[in-house]
Tab-separated table of C-alpha atoms in Angstrom:
chain	number	residue	atom	x	y	z
A	1169	UNK	CA	0.000	0.000	0.000
A	1170	UNK	CA	1.484	3.292	-1.078
A	1171	UNK	CA	1.103	6.565	0.785
A	1172	UNK	CA	0.081	9.229	-1.746
A	1173	UNK	CA	-0.458	11.976	0.881
A	1174	UNK	CA	1.142	15.200	-0.426
A	1175	UNK	CA	3.142	15.868	2.747
A	1176	UNK	CA	4.539	19.348	3.273
A	1177	UNK	CA	8.226	20.038	2.943
A	1178	UNK	CA	10.067	21.553	5.906
A	1179	UNK	CA	9.815	25.028	4.365
A	1180	UNK	CA	6.109	24.595	3.520
A	1181	UNK	CA	5.359	23.287	7.018
A	1182	UNK	CA	7.112	26.248	8.622
A	1183	UNK	CA	5.108	28.678	6.490
A	1184	UNK	CA	1.851	26.838	7.166
A	1185	UNK	CA	2.299	26.625	10.936
A	1186	UNK	CA	3.226	30.312	11.081
A	1187	UNK	CA	0.090	31.170	9.130
A	1188	UNK	CA	-2.036	29.004	11.450
A	1189	UNK	CA	-0.588	30.847	14.463
A	1190	UNK	CA	-1.439	34.225	12.898
A	1191	UNK	CA	-4.997	33.055	12.137
A	1192	UNK	CA	-5.370	32.016	15.777
A	1193	UNK	CA	-3.836	35.056	17.477
A	1194	UNK	CA	-4.617	38.018	15.210
A	1195	UNK	CA	-8.450	37.846	15.353
A	1196	UNK	CA	-8.291	37.605	19.141
A	1197	UNK	CA	-6.041	40.669	19.348
A	1198	UNK	CA	-8.297	42.713	17.061
A	1199	UNK	CA	-11.348	41.571	18.985
A	1200	UNK	CA	-9.774	42.484	22.337
A	1201	UNK	CA	-9.014	46.061	21.250
A	1202	UNK	CA	-12.492	46.653	19.846
A	1203	UNK	CA	-14.259	45.223	22.895
A	1204	UNK	CA	-12.062	47.243	25.233
A	1205	UNK	CA	-12.300	50.581	23.407
A	1206	UNK	CA	-15.618	50.433	21.539
A	1207	UNK	CA	-17.643	47.650	23.198
A	1208	UNK	CA	-17.783	45.847	19.826
A	1209	UNK	CA	-16.633	42.432	18.685
A	1210	UNK	CA	-14.747	42.185	15.418
A	1211	UNK	CA	-17.892	40.722	13.851
A	1212	UNK	CA	-19.986	43.624	15.201
A	1213	UNK	CA	-17.501	46.011	13.621
A	1214	UNK	CA	-17.695	44.222	10.258
A	1215	UNK	CA	-21.507	44.353	10.262
A	1216	UNK	CA	-21.526	48.085	10.976
A	1217	UNK	CA	-18.691	48.708	8.497
A	1218	UNK	CA	-20.560	46.939	5.678
A	1219	UNK	CA	-23.638	49.067	6.345
A	1220	UNK	CA	-21.588	52.260	6.505
A	1221	UNK	CA	-20.094	51.480	3.075
A	1222	UNK	CA	-23.463	51.699	1.294
A	1223	UNK	CA	-24.881	54.991	0.063
A	1224	UNK	CA	-28.064	54.606	2.134
A	1225	UNK	CA	-26.396	52.778	5.057
A	1226	UNK	CA	-28.850	49.926	4.419
A	1227	UNK	CA	-28.545	46.331	3.204
A	1228	UNK	CA	-30.918	43.411	2.876
A	1229	UNK	CA	-30.323	40.902	5.674
A	1230	UNK	CA	-29.403	38.103	3.251
A	1231	UNK	CA	-26.878	40.317	1.440
A	1232	UNK	CA	-25.341	41.467	4.720
A	1233	UNK	CA	-25.019	37.830	5.821
A	1234	UNK	CA	-23.161	36.959	2.635
A	1235	UNK	CA	-20.886	40.021	2.889
A	1236	UNK	CA	-19.897	39.102	6.452
A	1237	UNK	CA	-19.702	35.327	5.864
A	1238	UNK	CA	-22.388	34.723	8.479
A	1239	UNK	CA	-25.373	32.429	8.676
A	1240	UNK	CA	-28.717	34.206	8.893
A	1241	UNK	CA	-29.330	32.946	12.476
A	1242	UNK	CA	-25.942	34.236	13.639
A	1243	UNK	CA	-26.421	37.590	11.898
A	1244	UNK	CA	-29.954	37.917	13.259
A	1245	UNK	CA	-28.641	37.404	16.803
A	1246	UNK	CA	-25.931	40.055	16.347
A	1247	UNK	CA	-28.314	42.516	14.697
A	1248	UNK	CA	-30.769	42.089	17.564
A	1249	UNK	CA	-28.007	42.929	20.028
A	1250	UNK	CA	-26.883	45.968	18.048
A	1251	UNK	CA	-30.507	47.024	17.626
A	1252	UNK	CA	-31.001	47.068	21.405
A	1253	UNK	CA	-28.064	49.467	21.616
A	1254	UNK	CA	-29.612	51.738	18.997
A	1255	UNK	CA	-26.786	51.186	16.487
A	1256	UNK	CA	-28.904	49.571	13.766
A	1257	UNK	CA	-32.591	49.276	12.936
A	1258	UNK	CA	-34.350	46.355	11.317
A	1259	UNK	CA	-37.461	46.773	9.177
A	1260	UNK	CA	-39.354	45.058	6.345
A	1261	UNK	CA	-37.891	45.818	2.939
A	1262	UNK	CA	-39.861	48.423	1.036
A	1263	UNK	CA	-39.091	46.586	-2.216
A	1264	UNK	CA	-39.883	43.041	-1.061
A	1265	UNK	CA	-42.096	42.631	2.002
A	1266	UNK	CA	-40.792	39.079	2.411
A	1267	UNK	CA	-37.275	40.385	3.039
A	1268	UNK	CA	-35.778	42.326	5.943
A	1269	UNK	CA	-33.503	45.345	5.666
A	1270	UNK	CA	-30.895	46.394	8.219
A	1271	UNK	CA	-30.173	50.124	8.458
A	1272	UNK	CA	-27.291	51.801	10.248
A	1273	UNK	CA	-28.637	54.510	12.541
A	1274	UNK	CA	-27.017	57.891	13.054
A	1275	UNK	CA	-25.808	56.617	16.419
A	1276	UNK	CA	-24.343	53.563	14.706
A	1277	UNK	CA	-22.475	55.667	12.166
A	1278	UNK	CA	-21.150	57.913	14.925
A	1279	UNK	CA	-20.033	54.795	16.779
A	1280	UNK	CA	-17.981	53.428	13.883
A	1281	UNK	CA	-16.489	56.860	13.229
A	1282	UNK	CA	-15.312	56.830	16.841
A	1283	UNK	CA	-14.187	53.182	16.741
A	1284	UNK	CA	-12.345	53.235	13.413
A	1285	UNK	CA	-9.190	55.130	14.491
A	1286	UNK	CA	-8.398	52.674	17.287
A	1287	UNK	CA	-9.063	49.700	15.043
A	1288	UNK	CA	-6.826	51.130	12.317
A	1289	UNK	CA	-4.036	51.845	14.798
A	1290	UNK	CA	-4.206	48.232	16.006
A	1291	UNK	CA	-4.169	46.886	12.436
A	1292	UNK	CA	-1.141	49.062	11.728
A	1293	UNK	CA	0.694	48.057	14.895
A	1294	UNK	CA	0.128	44.334	14.467
A	1295	UNK	CA	0.357	43.984	10.689
A	1296	UNK	CA	0.915	46.934	8.363
A	1297	UNK	CA	3.722	48.736	10.190
A	1298	UNK	CA	5.526	45.430	10.769
A	1299	UNK	CA	5.940	45.031	6.996
A	1300	UNK	CA	7.792	46.956	4.328
A	1301	UNK	CA	5.852	48.442	1.414
A	1302	UNK	CA	7.037	45.543	-0.731
A	1303	UNK	CA	5.820	43.025	1.853
A	1304	UNK	CA	2.418	44.755	2.051
A	1305	UNK	CA	2.102	44.382	-1.720
A	1306	UNK	CA	3.084	40.706	-1.396
A	1307	UNK	CA	0.523	40.224	1.385
A	1308	UNK	CA	-2.136	41.774	-0.846
A	1309	UNK	CA	-1.274	39.384	-3.668
A	1310	UNK	CA	-1.157	36.346	-1.399
A	1311	UNK	CA	-4.491	37.268	0.207
A	1312	UNK	CA	-6.183	37.577	-3.182
A	1313	UNK	CA	-4.895	34.184	-4.291
A	1314	UNK	CA	-6.086	32.531	-1.075
A	1315	UNK	CA	-9.457	34.292	-1.256
A	1316	UNK	CA	-9.984	32.860	-4.738
A	1317	UNK	CA	-9.635	29.389	-3.161
A	1318	UNK	CA	-11.672	29.838	0.029
A	1319	UNK	CA	-14.238	32.221	-1.514
A	1320	UNK	CA	-14.745	30.927	-5.082
A	1321	UNK	CA	-18.198	32.539	-5.267
A	1322	UNK	CA	-16.664	35.970	-4.680
A	1323	UNK	CA	-18.866	36.890	-1.716
A	1324	UNK	CA	-16.047	38.972	-0.250
A	1325	UNK	CA	-14.930	40.387	-3.603
A	1326	UNK	CA	-16.706	43.701	-3.127
A	1327	UNK	CA	-15.196	43.986	0.345
A	1328	UNK	CA	-11.632	42.874	-0.266
A	1329	UNK	CA	-10.948	44.195	-3.762
A	1330	UNK	CA	-10.830	47.932	-3.151
A	1331	UNK	CA	-9.037	49.970	-5.817
A	1332	UNK	CA	-6.391	52.431	-4.673
A	1333	UNK	CA	-8.474	55.425	-5.718
A	1334	UNK	CA	-11.876	54.432	-4.309
A	1335	UNK	CA	-13.265	56.257	-1.263
A	1336	UNK	CA	-14.004	53.666	1.420
A	1337	UNK	CA	-14.738	53.439	5.117
A	1338	UNK	CA	-11.240	54.797	5.661
A	1339	UNK	CA	-10.487	58.447	6.369
A	1340	UNK	CA	-12.000	59.893	3.175
A	1341	UNK	CA	-15.448	58.371	3.716
A	1342	UNK	CA	-15.580	58.936	7.467
A	1343	UNK	CA	-14.378	62.537	7.308
A	1344	UNK	CA	-16.413	63.480	4.251
A	1345	UNK	CA	-13.348	64.377	2.171
A	1346	UNK	CA	-13.936	61.853	-0.617
A	1347	UNK	CA	-14.511	63.204	-4.123
A	1348	UNK	CA	-15.101	61.911	-7.636
A	1349	UNK	CA	-11.594	62.622	-8.970
A	1350	UNK	CA	-10.030	59.439	-10.362
A	1351	UNK	CA	-6.564	58.924	-11.849
A	1352	UNK	CA	-6.339	57.512	-15.375
A	1353	UNK	CA	-3.845	54.816	-14.395
A	1354	UNK	CA	-3.958	52.673	-11.232
A	1355	UNK	CA	-1.677	49.680	-10.593
A	1356	UNK	CA	-0.845	49.405	-14.277
A	1357	UNK	CA	-4.509	49.535	-15.342
A	1358	UNK	CA	-5.574	52.385	-17.628
A	1359	UNK	CA	-9.137	53.721	-17.517
A	1360	UNK	CA	-10.640	55.693	-20.408
A	1361	UNK	CA	-14.077	56.663	-21.742
A	1362	UNK	CA	-15.784	54.149	-24.019
A	1363	UNK	CA	-16.482	55.180	-27.623
A	1364	UNK	CA	-18.486	53.814	-30.543
A	1365	UNK	CA	-15.297	52.074	-31.667
A	1366	UNK	CA	-15.631	49.879	-28.563
A	1367	UNK	CA	-18.850	48.206	-29.774
A	1368	UNK	CA	-17.069	44.863	-30.467
A	1369	UNK	CA	-15.745	44.980	-26.880
A	1370	UNK	CA	-19.221	45.770	-25.562
A	1371	UNK	CA	-20.606	42.820	-27.505
A	1372	UNK	CA	-18.085	40.416	-25.956
A	1373	UNK	CA	-18.630	41.933	-22.523
A	1374	UNK	CA	-22.395	41.489	-22.863
A	1375	UNK	CA	-21.854	37.766	-23.404
A	1376	UNK	CA	-19.543	37.593	-20.380
A	1377	UNK	CA	-22.138	39.350	-18.224
A	1378	UNK	CA	-24.897	37.037	-19.430
A	1379	UNK	CA	-22.762	33.971	-18.677
A	1380	UNK	CA	-21.872	35.038	-15.123
A	1381	UNK	CA	-22.788	31.625	-13.675
A	1382	UNK	CA	-22.312	29.224	-16.612
A	1383	UNK	CA	-21.960	29.098	-20.397
A	1384	UNK	CA	-25.684	29.532	-21.011
A	1385	UNK	CA	-25.498	31.737	-24.113
A	1386	UNK	CA	-23.426	31.838	-27.273
A	1387	UNK	CA	-22.262	34.688	-29.477
A	1388	UNK	CA	-25.144	33.970	-31.855
A	1389	UNK	CA	-27.617	34.739	-29.061
A	1390	UNK	CA	-26.316	38.303	-28.962
A	1391	UNK	CA	-28.078	39.012	-32.260
A	1392	UNK	CA	-31.445	38.608	-30.550
A	1393	UNK	CA	-33.010	42.082	-30.168
A	1394	UNK	CA	-33.481	41.804	-26.393
A	1395	UNK	CA	-29.707	41.385	-26.023
A	1396	UNK	CA	-28.316	43.323	-28.992
A	1397	UNK	CA	-29.731	46.693	-27.952
A	1398	UNK	CA	-27.407	46.807	-24.931
A	1399	UNK	CA	-24.385	47.380	-27.165
A	1400	UNK	CA	-25.825	48.342	-30.569
A	1401	UNK	CA	-27.746	51.272	-29.028
A	1402	UNK	CA	-24.716	52.576	-27.113
A	1403	UNK	CA	-24.117	56.136	-28.320
A	1404	UNK	CA	-21.818	58.401	-26.286
A	1405	UNK	CA	-22.053	61.045	-29.043
A	1406	UNK	CA	-25.837	61.398	-28.929
A	1407	UNK	CA	-26.907	65.043	-28.502
A	1408	UNK	CA	-30.294	66.312	-27.403
A	1409	UNK	CA	-30.058	69.562	-29.357
A	1410	UNK	CA	-30.507	67.844	-32.740
A	1411	UNK	CA	-34.190	66.820	-32.923
A	1412	UNK	CA	-33.823	65.589	-36.502
A	1413	UNK	CA	-30.829	63.334	-35.874
A	1414	UNK	CA	-32.989	60.179	-35.940
A	1415	UNK	CA	-35.042	59.549	-39.046
A	1416	UNK	CA	-36.857	56.722	-37.294
A	1417	UNK	CA	-37.813	58.775	-34.248
A	1418	UNK	CA	-37.252	62.547	-34.513
A	1419	UNK	CA	-38.712	62.971	-31.002
A	1420	UNK	CA	-35.967	60.879	-29.415
A	1421	UNK	CA	-34.533	63.099	-26.696
A	1422	UNK	CA	-32.455	60.554	-24.820
A	1423	UNK	CA	-29.163	61.849	-23.391
A	1424	UNK	CA	-25.763	60.577	-24.467
A	1425	UNK	CA	-24.636	57.234	-23.081
A	1426	UNK	CA	-21.442	56.774	-21.077
A	1427	UNK	CA	-18.947	53.983	-20.542
A	1428	UNK	CA	-15.527	53.267	-19.047
A	1429	UNK	CA	-12.942	50.806	-20.381
A	1430	UNK	CA	-10.128	49.291	-18.296
A	1431	UNK	CA	-7.067	47.895	-20.042
A	1432	UNK	CA	-3.417	47.014	-19.594
A	1433	UNK	CA	-0.654	46.444	-22.173
A	1434	UNK	CA	-2.135	43.016	-22.980
A	1435	UNK	CA	-5.557	44.416	-23.884
A	1436	UNK	CA	-8.974	45.186	-22.345
A	1437	UNK	CA	-9.592	44.036	-18.778
A	1438	UNK	CA	-13.188	45.130	-18.361
A	1439	UNK	CA	-15.835	47.638	-19.284
A	1440	UNK	CA	-18.841	49.276	-17.666
A	1441	UNK	CA	-21.387	51.208	-19.683
A	1442	UNK	CA	-24.890	52.581	-19.347
A	1443	UNK	CA	-27.258	52.910	-22.303
A	1444	UNK	CA	-30.515	54.868	-22.533
A	1445	UNK	CA	-33.129	52.533	-24.012
A	1446	UNK	CA	-36.546	53.778	-25.191
A	1447	UNK	CA	-39.757	52.662	-23.522
A	1448	UNK	CA	-40.661	50.937	-26.795
A	1449	UNK	CA	-37.575	48.724	-26.492
A	1450	UNK	CA	-36.876	48.339	-22.752
A	1451	UNK	CA	-34.092	46.283	-21.209
A	1452	UNK	CA	-34.438	43.782	-18.389
A	1453	UNK	CA	-33.634	46.494	-15.849
A	1454	UNK	CA	-35.594	49.302	-17.523
A	1455	UNK	CA	-36.936	52.032	-15.214
A	1456	UNK	CA	-37.368	55.122	-17.416
A	1457	UNK	CA	-36.002	56.551	-20.655
A	1458	UNK	CA	-33.877	59.107	-18.809
A	1459	UNK	CA	-32.406	56.412	-16.519
A	1460	UNK	CA	-29.738	54.436	-18.417
A	1461	UNK	CA	-29.247	50.732	-17.840
A	1462	UNK	CA	-25.847	49.499	-16.663
A	1463	UNK	CA	-23.815	46.528	-17.852
A	1464	UNK	CA	-20.457	45.599	-16.303
A	1465	UNK	CA	-18.078	42.792	-17.157
A	1466	UNK	CA	-14.495	42.038	-16.107
A	1467	UNK	CA	-12.130	39.642	-17.870
A	1468	UNK	CA	-11.088	36.555	-15.902
A	1469	UNK	CA	-7.449	37.675	-15.729
A	1470	UNK	CA	-8.474	40.902	-13.975
A	1471	UNK	CA	-10.776	39.441	-11.322
A	1472	UNK	CA	-9.602	39.976	-7.785
A	1473	UNK	CA	-7.765	43.184	-8.708
A	1474	UNK	CA	-10.522	45.693	-7.919
A	1475	UNK	CA	-11.127	46.506	-11.585
A	1476	UNK	CA	-14.900	45.977	-11.358
A	1477	UNK	CA	-15.227	48.306	-8.379
A	1478	UNK	CA	-13.061	50.917	-10.109
A	1479	UNK	CA	-15.119	50.775	-13.301
A	1480	UNK	CA	-18.354	51.092	-11.363
A	1481	UNK	CA	-17.089	54.015	-9.276
A	1482	UNK	CA	-15.980	55.907	-12.395
A	1483	UNK	CA	-19.225	55.317	-14.262
A	1484	UNK	CA	-21.342	56.360	-11.278
A	1485	UNK	CA	-19.287	59.544	-10.949
A	1486	UNK	CA	-19.574	60.264	-14.689
A	1487	UNK	CA	-23.341	59.812	-14.566
A	1488	UNK	CA	-23.581	62.210	-11.664
A	1489	UNK	CA	-21.543	64.811	-13.544
A	1490	UNK	CA	-23.758	64.342	-16.620
A	1491	UNK	CA	-26.853	65.171	-14.563
A	1492	UNK	CA	-28.495	61.772	-14.858
A	1493	UNK	CA	-31.296	61.170	-12.333
A	1494	UNK	CA	-29.933	57.690	-11.685
A	1495	UNK	CA	-28.776	54.381	-13.153
A	1496	UNK	CA	-30.613	51.051	-13.255
A	1497	UNK	CA	-29.596	47.451	-13.809
A	1498	UNK	CA	-30.805	43.876	-13.551
A	1499	UNK	CA	-29.310	41.275	-11.191
A	1500	UNK	CA	-30.281	37.625	-11.500
A	1501	UNK	CA	-31.089	35.549	-8.443
A	1502	UNK	CA	-27.959	33.917	-7.074
A	1503	UNK	CA	-25.521	36.564	-8.319
A	1504	UNK	CA	-24.711	37.610	-4.757
A	1505	UNK	CA	-21.269	39.016	-5.494
A	1506	UNK	CA	-22.704	41.474	-8.014
A	1507	UNK	CA	-25.559	42.425	-5.692
A	1508	UNK	CA	-23.129	43.248	-2.885
A	1509	UNK	CA	-21.008	45.339	-5.250
A	1510	UNK	CA	-24.006	47.342	-6.457
A	1511	UNK	CA	-25.779	47.762	-3.127
A	1512	UNK	CA	-22.505	48.928	-1.619
A	1513	UNK	CA	-22.580	52.038	-3.838
A	1514	UNK	CA	-26.275	52.728	-3.246
A	1515	UNK	CA	-28.301	50.629	-5.702
A	1516	UNK	CA	-31.641	49.531	-4.259
A	1517	UNK	CA	-34.232	47.028	-5.499
A	1518	UNK	CA	-37.132	48.796	-7.210
A	1519	UNK	CA	-38.783	45.996	-9.142
A	1520	UNK	CA	-38.826	42.418	-10.325
A	1521	UNK	CA	-38.511	40.962	-13.834
A	1522	UNK	CA	-38.695	37.182	-14.073
A	1523	UNK	CA	-35.895	35.675	-11.991
A	1524	UNK	CA	-34.087	39.009	-11.627
A	1525	UNK	CA	-34.345	42.088	-9.443
A	1526	UNK	CA	-34.280	45.545	-10.966
A	1527	UNK	CA	-31.934	47.809	-8.993
A	1528	UNK	CA	-31.665	51.570	-9.234
A	1529	UNK	CA	-29.199	54.149	-7.960
A	1530	UNK	CA	-30.683	57.607	-7.420
A	1531	UNK	CA	-28.368	60.616	-7.415
């Protein structure tokens, strides 16, 4: 009988045992500081932090459970405890009466603003300041690789993959100093506006977005009208001061569309765009003609690098600058990673279309 166990080498065992020791001791140290200084457990802090990261400080209970890697019973127990302290409030969802929303109260936001500095100082003392800048970058890369193994569904993707330029629950968000200024290049990734020349890219990205869970559609399916209009109708050069620009519909007064492309020297990494569709040809997430519908797709080689969050942040900022009333989109049941990403920036469920929720961000 042969032993085919892939035993660890001496070097691998030393690395593994050191990592096990860190996993055992670090959470306890973080927990101790938060309980001592803020009367919060680390899990309490994560729940409040996730709520504070959304535009409306509100998340559906099931989404919050996924974002914090908690079972619904465990989360319900913690939320009840925080609710008794006046830090959160629980209420039926206004979009789906079967669901429950959790909202961070003003007292809860004030509490995390007060707790964050001590937590950050502890994280610095125990981890960040103990490493060189090069080691921090290595830790980031190692963490992303391990997350792809232990979190293959990407439930923590919207939490862990924060681009360098995105305002978060760090100083900019808590002090109100965040703005919508974004650099063109971040970590070797270049971001630029999408143009009509990008229609082939938008076509491929539409297929990627449609096949988020499995290879359910082929390129030929994209020629179906209900799918084709998402990229064929994209027009960033559309102007509302030319009423005769459309022979088919001279009354078409839809604003110009907007999109953002991410790329590196090897080619496109992802794209996010929003297209204004007419009421006569609505998309799956249609709300109104003046509310464009969003599509976002990231290439497999860019996942885990924060590219999706960066694309979304730039498009949301561009829409705000363009004076749009909001942006809508459609999220299929089961696509929890996408729902967390969108709800984190303020999208809320406003309707239902088949097996998908229609979400809208209001400016």
